Short mmCIF file of C-alpha atoms and ligand atoms in Angstrom, two decimals:
data_model
loop_
_atom_site.label_atom_id
_atom_site.label_comp_id
_atom_site.label_asym_id
_atom_site.label_seq_id
_atom_site.Cartn_x
_atom_site.Cartn_y
_atom_site.Cartn_z
CA UNK A 1 -11.26 12.83 22.76
CA UNK A 2 -9.99 9.34 21.09
CA UNK A 3 -7.37 10.61 18.54
CA UNK A 4 -7.90 7.15 15.68
CA UNK A 5 -4.40 5.42 14.73
CA UNK A 6 -4.24 4.18 11.80
CA UNK A 7 -1.41 1.10 12.02
CA UNK A 8 0.34 -1.22 8.93
CA UNK A 9 1.95 -4.32 10.32
CA UNK A 10 4.16 -5.05 7.31
CA UNK A 11 5.11 -8.63 8.91
CA UNK A 12 7.84 -10.63 7.12
CA UNK A 13 7.87 -8.45 4.00
CA UNK A 14 9.96 -6.51 1.72
CA UNK A 15 13.85 -6.27 1.03
CA UNK A 16 15.82 -3.57 1.17
CA UNK A 17 14.37 -1.86 -1.76
CA UNK A 18 10.72 -2.83 -1.53
CA UNK A 19 10.57 -1.43 1.90
CA UNK A 20 12.60 1.88 1.53
CA UNK A 21 11.12 2.51 -1.24
CA UNK A 22 7.07 2.12 0.71
CA UNK A 23 8.37 3.74 3.77
CA UNK A 24 9.20 6.42 1.87
CA UNK A 25 5.48 6.89 0.35
CA UNK A 26 3.84 6.87 3.10
CA UNK A 27 6.03 9.64 5.27
CA UNK A 28 5.51 11.62 1.88
CA UNK A 29 2.02 11.68 2.42
CA UNK A 30 1.98 11.92 5.84
CA UNK A 31 3.95 15.32 5.94
CA UNK A 32 1.55 17.37 6.86
CA UNK A 33 -1.25 18.19 9.84
CA UNK A 34 -3.52 14.76 9.98
CA UNK A 35 -6.51 14.50 11.61
CA UNK A 36 -5.21 11.15 12.55
CA UNK A 37 -1.97 9.27 13.33
CA UNK A 38 -0.07 7.25 11.89
CA UNK A 39 1.99 4.05 12.58
CA UNK A 40 4.36 1.84 10.26
CA UNK A 41 5.99 -1.42 11.70
CA UNK A 42 8.44 -2.49 9.04
CA UNK A 43 10.40 -5.86 9.82
CA UNK A 44 13.27 -5.62 11.62
CA UNK A 45 15.71 -5.69 9.17
CA UNK A 46 14.45 -2.47 7.60
CA UNK A 47 13.25 -0.87 11.37
CA UNK A 48 16.56 0.95 11.69
CA UNK A 49 16.56 2.26 8.39
CA UNK A 50 13.49 3.52 7.69
CA UNK A 51 13.23 5.50 11.32
CA UNK A 52 16.54 6.89 10.01
CA UNK A 53 14.22 8.45 6.93
CA UNK A 54 12.99 11.81 8.04
CA UNK A 55 8.98 11.11 8.48
CA UNK A 56 6.89 12.66 11.50
CA UNK A 57 4.48 9.46 12.54
CA UNK A 58 5.21 6.26 14.22
CA UNK A 59 7.58 3.95 13.23
CA UNK A 60 7.40 0.49 15.13
CA UNK A 61 8.95 -3.25 15.60
CA UNK A 62 6.67 -5.53 15.43
CA UNK A 63 7.89 -8.02 18.55
CA UNK A 64 10.53 -7.32 21.25
CA UNK A 65 12.42 -9.56 23.44
CA UNK A 66 10.88 -11.04 26.56
CA UNK A 67 14.31 -11.05 28.44
CA UNK A 68 14.75 -9.54 31.39
CA UNK A 69 17.50 -7.53 30.33
CA UNK A 70 18.33 -4.76 27.49
CA UNK A 71 21.05 -7.14 26.85
CA UNK A 72 22.93 -9.96 27.07
CA UNK A 73 23.37 -13.70 26.03
CA UNK A 74 19.68 -14.57 24.17
CA UNK A 75 21.04 -15.08 21.08
CA UNK A 76 18.52 -13.95 18.06
CA UNK A 77 16.39 -11.69 20.40
CA UNK A 78 16.35 -7.62 19.99
CA UNK A 79 15.43 -5.94 23.03
CA UNK A 80 12.28 -3.14 23.71
CA UNK A 81 16.03 -1.26 24.31
CA UNK A 82 17.35 -1.54 20.98
CA UNK A 83 14.29 -0.75 19.38
CA UNK A 84 14.35 1.92 21.30
CA UNK A 85 17.63 2.76 19.98
CA UNK A 86 16.65 2.42 16.65
CA UNK A 87 14.56 5.60 16.90
CA UNK A 88 11.36 3.33 16.77
CA UNK A 89 8.71 4.63 19.23
CA UNK A 90 6.14 1.94 19.31
CA UNK A 91 6.23 -2.12 18.95
CA UNK A 92 3.93 -4.88 18.26
CA UNK A 93 3.44 -7.52 20.73
CA UNK A 94 1.26 -10.38 21.09
CA UNK A 95 0.13 -10.59 17.57
CA UNK A 96 -1.37 -14.00 17.03
CA UNK A 97 0.80 -15.25 14.74
CA UNK A 98 3.09 -14.97 17.55
CA UNK A 99 0.82 -16.74 19.75
CA UNK A 100 -0.02 -19.21 17.77
CA UNK A 101 3.51 -19.41 16.07
CA UNK A 102 5.98 -19.19 19.05
CA UNK A 103 3.66 -19.98 21.34
CA UNK A 104 3.59 -16.43 23.06
CA UNK A 105 1.00 -17.25 26.98
CA UNK A 106 -0.50 -14.14 28.31
CA UNK A 107 2.35 -13.70 30.45
CA UNK A 108 5.12 -13.41 27.51
CA UNK A 109 3.02 -10.63 25.96
CA UNK A 110 2.63 -8.88 29.39
CA UNK A 111 6.02 -8.90 30.02
CA UNK A 112 6.61 -7.71 26.14
CA UNK A 113 4.37 -4.92 27.10
CA UNK A 114 6.16 -4.33 30.33
CA UNK A 115 9.66 -3.82 28.54
CA UNK A 116 8.64 -2.15 25.89
CA UNK A 117 6.97 0.32 28.38
CA UNK A 118 9.64 0.49 30.09
CA UNK A 119 12.21 1.33 27.16
CA UNK A 120 10.05 4.07 25.81
CA UNK A 121 7.93 2.28 23.64
CA UNK A 122 4.53 2.57 23.55
CA UNK A 123 3.19 -1.65 22.55
CA UNK A 124 0.54 -2.17 19.98
CA UNK A 125 -1.03 -5.32 22.29
CA UNK A 126 -2.56 -7.56 20.33
CA UNK A 127 -5.54 -9.77 21.23
CA UNK A 128 -8.00 -12.22 19.50
CA UNK A 129 -10.28 -15.31 19.03
CA UNK A 130 -9.74 -18.48 16.81
CA UNK A 131 -12.59 -19.81 15.09
CA UNK A 132 -13.45 -22.38 16.77
CA UNK A 133 -12.98 -20.03 19.81
CA UNK A 134 -16.01 -18.01 18.14
CA UNK A 135 -18.16 -20.77 16.96
CA UNK A 136 -18.14 -22.28 20.65
CA UNK A 137 -19.57 -18.52 21.30
CA UNK A 138 -16.60 -17.93 23.89
CA UNK A 139 -15.52 -14.71 21.81
CA UNK A 140 -15.56 -12.47 25.16
CA UNK A 141 -14.45 -14.39 27.33
CA UNK A 142 -11.71 -15.46 25.86
CA UNK A 143 -10.86 -11.53 24.81
CA UNK A 144 -11.12 -10.12 27.75
CA UNK A 145 -8.63 -13.40 29.61
CA UNK A 146 -6.32 -12.03 27.12
CA UNK A 147 -6.81 -8.42 28.58
CA UNK A 148 -6.23 -9.35 31.77
CA UNK A 149 -3.89 -11.58 31.10
CA UNK A 150 -1.62 -9.04 28.90
CA UNK A 151 -1.86 -5.52 29.49
CA UNK A 152 0.57 -4.53 32.20
CA UNK A 153 -0.81 -2.81 35.06
CA UNK A 154 1.83 0.12 34.15
CA UNK A 155 -0.60 0.68 31.05
CA UNK A 156 -2.15 4.08 30.61
CA UNK A 157 -4.16 5.87 27.48
CA UNK A 158 -1.01 7.83 26.78
CA UNK A 159 2.00 4.51 26.63
CA UNK A 160 -0.21 1.85 25.22
CA UNK A 161 -2.82 0.64 22.72
CA UNK A 162 -4.78 -2.24 21.97
CA UNK A 163 -5.37 -4.30 19.21
CA UNK A 164 -8.46 -6.34 18.69
CA UNK A 165 -7.79 -9.24 15.80
CA UNK A 166 -9.94 -12.20 15.51
CA UNK A 167 -7.62 -14.75 14.32
CA UNK A 168 -9.97 -16.14 11.63
CA UNK A 169 -10.35 -12.39 9.97
CA UNK A 170 -6.83 -12.28 9.28
CA UNK A 171 -5.37 -12.16 5.97
CA UNK A 172 -8.63 -13.57 4.91
CA UNK A 173 -10.91 -11.83 3.20
CA UNK A 174 -13.67 -12.15 6.34
CA UNK A 175 -14.78 -9.63 8.82
CA UNK A 176 -17.26 -9.67 11.20
CA UNK A 177 -19.87 -7.99 11.14
CA UNK A 178 -20.15 -4.19 12.91
CA UNK A 179 -22.13 -5.49 15.38
CA UNK A 180 -20.08 -8.42 16.17
CA UNK A 181 -16.71 -5.45 16.12
CA UNK A 182 -18.72 -3.02 18.50
CA UNK A 183 -19.50 -5.73 20.95
CA UNK A 184 -15.89 -6.88 21.58
CA UNK A 185 -14.51 -3.42 21.48
CA UNK A 186 -16.72 -2.79 24.21
CA UNK A 187 -15.85 -5.41 26.32
CA UNK A 188 -12.11 -4.89 26.13
CA UNK A 189 -13.15 -1.12 27.20
CA UNK A 190 -14.80 -2.44 29.97
CA UNK A 191 -12.29 -5.15 31.02
CA UNK A 192 -9.57 -2.53 30.47
CA UNK A 193 -11.73 -0.20 33.05
CA UNK A 194 -11.96 -3.35 35.71
CA UNK A 195 -7.75 -3.59 35.21
CA UNK A 196 -6.33 0.09 34.56
CA UNK A 197 -9.92 2.31 36.04
CA UNK A 198 -12.30 3.75 33.29
CA UNK A 199 -10.14 7.48 33.73
CA UNK A 200 -7.85 5.27 31.69
CA UNK A 201 -10.24 2.71 29.63
CA UNK A 202 -12.28 5.37 28.78
CA UNK A 203 -9.09 7.30 26.67
CA UNK A 204 -7.12 4.23 25.17
CA UNK A 205 -6.77 3.62 21.82
CA UNK A 206 -8.32 0.16 20.88
CA UNK A 207 -7.57 -0.94 16.69
CA UNK A 208 -9.60 -2.97 14.69
CA UNK A 209 -7.33 -6.04 12.91
CA UNK A 210 -8.07 -8.66 10.05
CA UNK A 211 -8.57 -7.73 6.29
CA UNK A 212 -8.82 -3.75 7.27
CA UNK A 213 -9.92 -3.02 3.06
CA UNK A 214 -10.15 0.09 1.18
CA UNK A 215 -13.82 -0.96 0.78
CA UNK A 216 -14.55 -1.42 4.65
CA UNK A 217 -11.89 0.73 6.24
CA UNK A 218 -15.04 3.66 6.91
CA UNK A 219 -17.58 1.37 7.96
CA UNK A 220 -15.56 -0.40 11.09
CA UNK A 221 -13.61 2.75 11.63
CA UNK A 222 -17.33 3.87 12.91
CA UNK A 223 -18.06 1.76 14.77
CA UNK A 224 -18.07 2.96 18.01
CA UNK A 225 -15.18 1.84 20.94
CA UNK A 226 -13.07 1.67 17.59
CA UNK A 227 -10.11 3.77 17.36
CA UNK A 228 -8.12 2.91 14.34
CA UNK A 229 -6.91 -0.27 12.59
CA UNK A 230 -4.24 -2.57 12.75
CA UNK A 231 -3.90 -2.97 8.20
CA UNK A 232 -1.64 -5.95 7.40
CA UNK A 233 -1.61 -7.06 3.44
CA UNK A 234 -3.19 -4.01 2.36
CA UNK A 235 -0.39 -2.17 4.24
CA UNK A 236 1.76 -3.14 1.57
CA UNK A 237 0.76 -0.87 -1.00
CA UNK A 238 0.18 2.78 -0.13
CA UNK A 239 -2.61 2.95 -2.86
CA UNK A 240 -4.54 0.57 -0.61
CA UNK A 241 -2.97 2.21 2.59
CA UNK A 242 -3.89 5.50 2.13
CA UNK A 243 -7.17 4.68 0.90
CA UNK A 244 -7.90 3.48 4.57
CA UNK A 245 -6.00 6.20 6.10
CA UNK A 246 -8.05 9.03 3.55
CA UNK A 247 -11.48 7.55 4.92
CA UNK A 248 -10.33 9.76 8.50
CA UNK A 249 -10.39 13.28 6.86
P1 PGA B 301 -4.62 -8.36 7.52
O1 PGA B 301 -4.11 -8.38 8.93
O2 PGA B 301 -5.34 -7.24 7.44
O3 PGA B 301 -3.62 -8.97 6.42
O4 PGA B 301 -5.69 -9.13 7.70
C1 PGA B 301 -3.44 -8.29 9.42
C2 PGA B 301 -2.56 -7.94 11.13
O5 PGA B 301 -2.61 -9.49 11.38
O6 PGA B 301 -2.18 -7.48 11.68
#
């Protein structure tokens, strides 16, 4: 049984007062037994303070350094070991905003995922096609290639999570049809089975991300092979984030 994971990606949002208040609101909602897992990924500026607050859910970074060492001459970078040291449990890697704006290749994403796993963090490895790729009928080919290139051989269902986020659905209010989501998630799981074996693939969680809102969450999260959501904009308001989570009670 794959337990659903409701994950918030705050991106580059929240100054201290707002971010700590939002974290506290999420932690207050999640201080009992829940039938699903919850993760929040604040910006690096707040990660240490958020992780130091009492909590019973996952707290993650949005990225880790690709550098081959835990410390050294890598100005501006924060290693997976440093993120772990702050008290985090997870980190996003390979988000499409980093692939596009920071030219991160599958190889870079895979190396970051390896570093995360090596440091004891669970990477949430993101994949997803652009609109041009979807319109060219290439969505499955693009996403399965990203899986082959971005998921390290050390990945297991316990130490790794996948997120399928069509680039054209992120922050746009557009979402794929449930049939399209089912098709891609099925293809991702089949590719994971080829790369890691079917036992691991069957248990590994594959999140959907891209314009998940309270109004569409129940439907998206009931699609076969969808094991949770990676939520951007709607994770910044406790009412919306929790309305999405509440669809899973
Ligand atoms: P969105 O972002 O929910 O605002 O579309 C999702 C993401 O980029 O992780």
